[in-house]
Structure formats: C-alpha cells, structure tokens
Amino acid sequence: MSVGDKAKDFVQKAAGKAEEAVGKRTDDEELTKQGHKDQHMSEERLETEKAKDDLGGN
C-alpha cells in the first residue's frame, strides 16, 4: 500500500470520527451512521492492504 493510500485512509477515518461526533452532538442519526461507516470502510481497507503486504503482494 502506498503512502498516499495510507494517508487517504487515515484522513477518511478521521473525517468519519468527526462526522460521527457531530452527528451525536446534533442528534443527526444519519450523519452518525455515515461517520461510523466511513471509519469502518477505512479500517477494512487498511486491514486488507496489510494482509496483502504480509503476503508480499501488491
């Protein structure tokens, strides 16, 4: 996984946390769910890429 991809995933995860926090503060259930979804997607991509790196693949 390239450094750019890792940075993109990190930013998406951080944005997801912010969305979730704002959603909770404003009682916006949809924003809270979207923030949680963004975090989850980012974590899944990072785990997939880490597994690929561990196997020596790209």
mmCIF file of C-alpha atoms in Angstrom:
data_model
loop_
_atom_site.group_PDB
_atom_site.id
_atom_site.type_symbol
_atom_site.label_atom_id
_atom_site.label_comp_id
_atom_site.label_asym_id
_atom_site.label_seq_id
_atom_site.Cartn_x
_atom_site.Cartn_y
_atom_site.Cartn_z
ATOM 1 C CA MET A 1 0.000 0.000 0.000
ATOM 2 C CA SER A 2 1.426 3.325 -0.968
ATOM 3 C CA VAL A 3 1.973 6.126 1.482
ATOM 4 C CA GLY A 4 -0.678 8.153 -0.364
ATOM 5 C CA ASP A 5 -3.269 5.395 0.071
ATOM 6 C CA LYS A 6 -2.457 5.089 3.774
ATOM 7 C CA ALA A 7 -2.789 8.849 4.190
ATOM 8 C CA LYS A 8 -6.115 8.823 2.339
ATOM 9 C CA ASP A 9 -7.448 6.065 4.614
ATOM 10 C CA PHE A 10 -6.201 7.892 7.709
ATOM 11 C CA VAL A 11 -7.945 11.082 6.600
ATOM 12 C CA GLN A 12 -11.164 9.184 5.834
ATOM 13 C CA LYS A 13 -11.072 7.575 9.259
ATOM 14 C CA ALA A 14 -10.504 10.935 10.964
ATOM 15 C CA ALA A 15 -13.306 12.532 8.941
ATOM 16 C CA GLY A 16 -15.577 9.642 9.887
ATOM 17 C CA LYS A 17 -14.829 10.192 13.563
ATOM 18 C CA ALA A 18 -15.615 13.886 13.178
ATOM 19 C CA GLU A 19 -18.859 13.142 11.318
ATOM 20 C CA GLU A 20 -19.889 10.677 13.979
ATOM 21 C CA ALA A 21 -19.136 13.157 16.774
ATOM 22 C CA VAL A 22 -21.058 15.967 15.071
ATOM 23 C CA GLY A 23 -23.939 13.615 14.360
ATOM 24 C CA LYS A 24 -24.133 12.612 18.019
ATOM 25 C CA ARG A 25 -23.959 16.242 19.170
ATOM 26 C CA THR A 26 -26.702 17.351 16.808
ATOM 27 C CA ASP A 27 -28.839 14.218 17.158
ATOM 28 C CA ASP A 28 -28.375 13.559 13.427
ATOM 29 C CA GLU A 29 -28.640 9.786 13.241
ATOM 30 C CA GLU A 30 -27.818 9.650 9.522
ATOM 31 C CA LEU A 31 -24.601 11.658 9.958
ATOM 32 C CA THR A 32 -23.623 9.470 12.908
ATOM 33 C CA LYS A 33 -24.158 6.326 10.826
ATOM 34 C CA GLN A 34 -22.246 7.761 7.852
ATOM 35 C CA GLY A 35 -19.309 8.663 10.082
ATOM 36 C CA HIS A 36 -19.268 5.179 11.559
ATOM 37 C CA LYS A 37 -19.479 3.664 8.065
ATOM 38 C CA ASP A 38 -16.545 5.780 6.830
ATOM 39 C CA GLN A 39 -14.416 4.661 9.759
ATOM 40 C CA HIS A 40 -15.285 1.015 9.194
ATOM 41 C CA MET A 41 -14.546 1.180 5.452
ATOM 42 C CA SER A 42 -11.174 2.780 6.126
ATOM 43 C CA GLU A 43 -10.244 0.150 8.708
ATOM 44 C CA GLU A 44 -11.245 -2.673 6.347
ATOM 45 C CA ARG A 45 -9.105 -1.258 3.532
ATOM 46 C CA LEU A 46 -6.124 -0.880 5.844
ATOM 47 C CA GLU A 47 -6.502 -4.468 7.078
ATOM 48 C CA THR A 48 -6.820 -5.805 3.525
ATOM 49 C CA GLU A 49 -3.748 -3.931 2.368
ATOM 50 C CA LYS A 50 -1.787 -5.026 5.434
ATOM 51 C CA ALA A 51 -2.639 -8.657 4.663
ATOM 52 C CA LYS A 52 -1.510 -8.164 1.056
ATOM 53 C CA ASP A 53 1.762 -6.617 2.266
ATOM 54 C CA ASP A 54 2.301 -9.522 4.666
ATOM 55 C CA LEU A 55 1.883 -11.959 1.763
ATOM 56 C CA GLY A 56 4.231 -9.956 -0.422
ATOM 57 C CA GLY A 57 1.539 -8.921 -2.894
ATOM 58 C CA ASN A 58 0.532 -5.529 -4.185
#
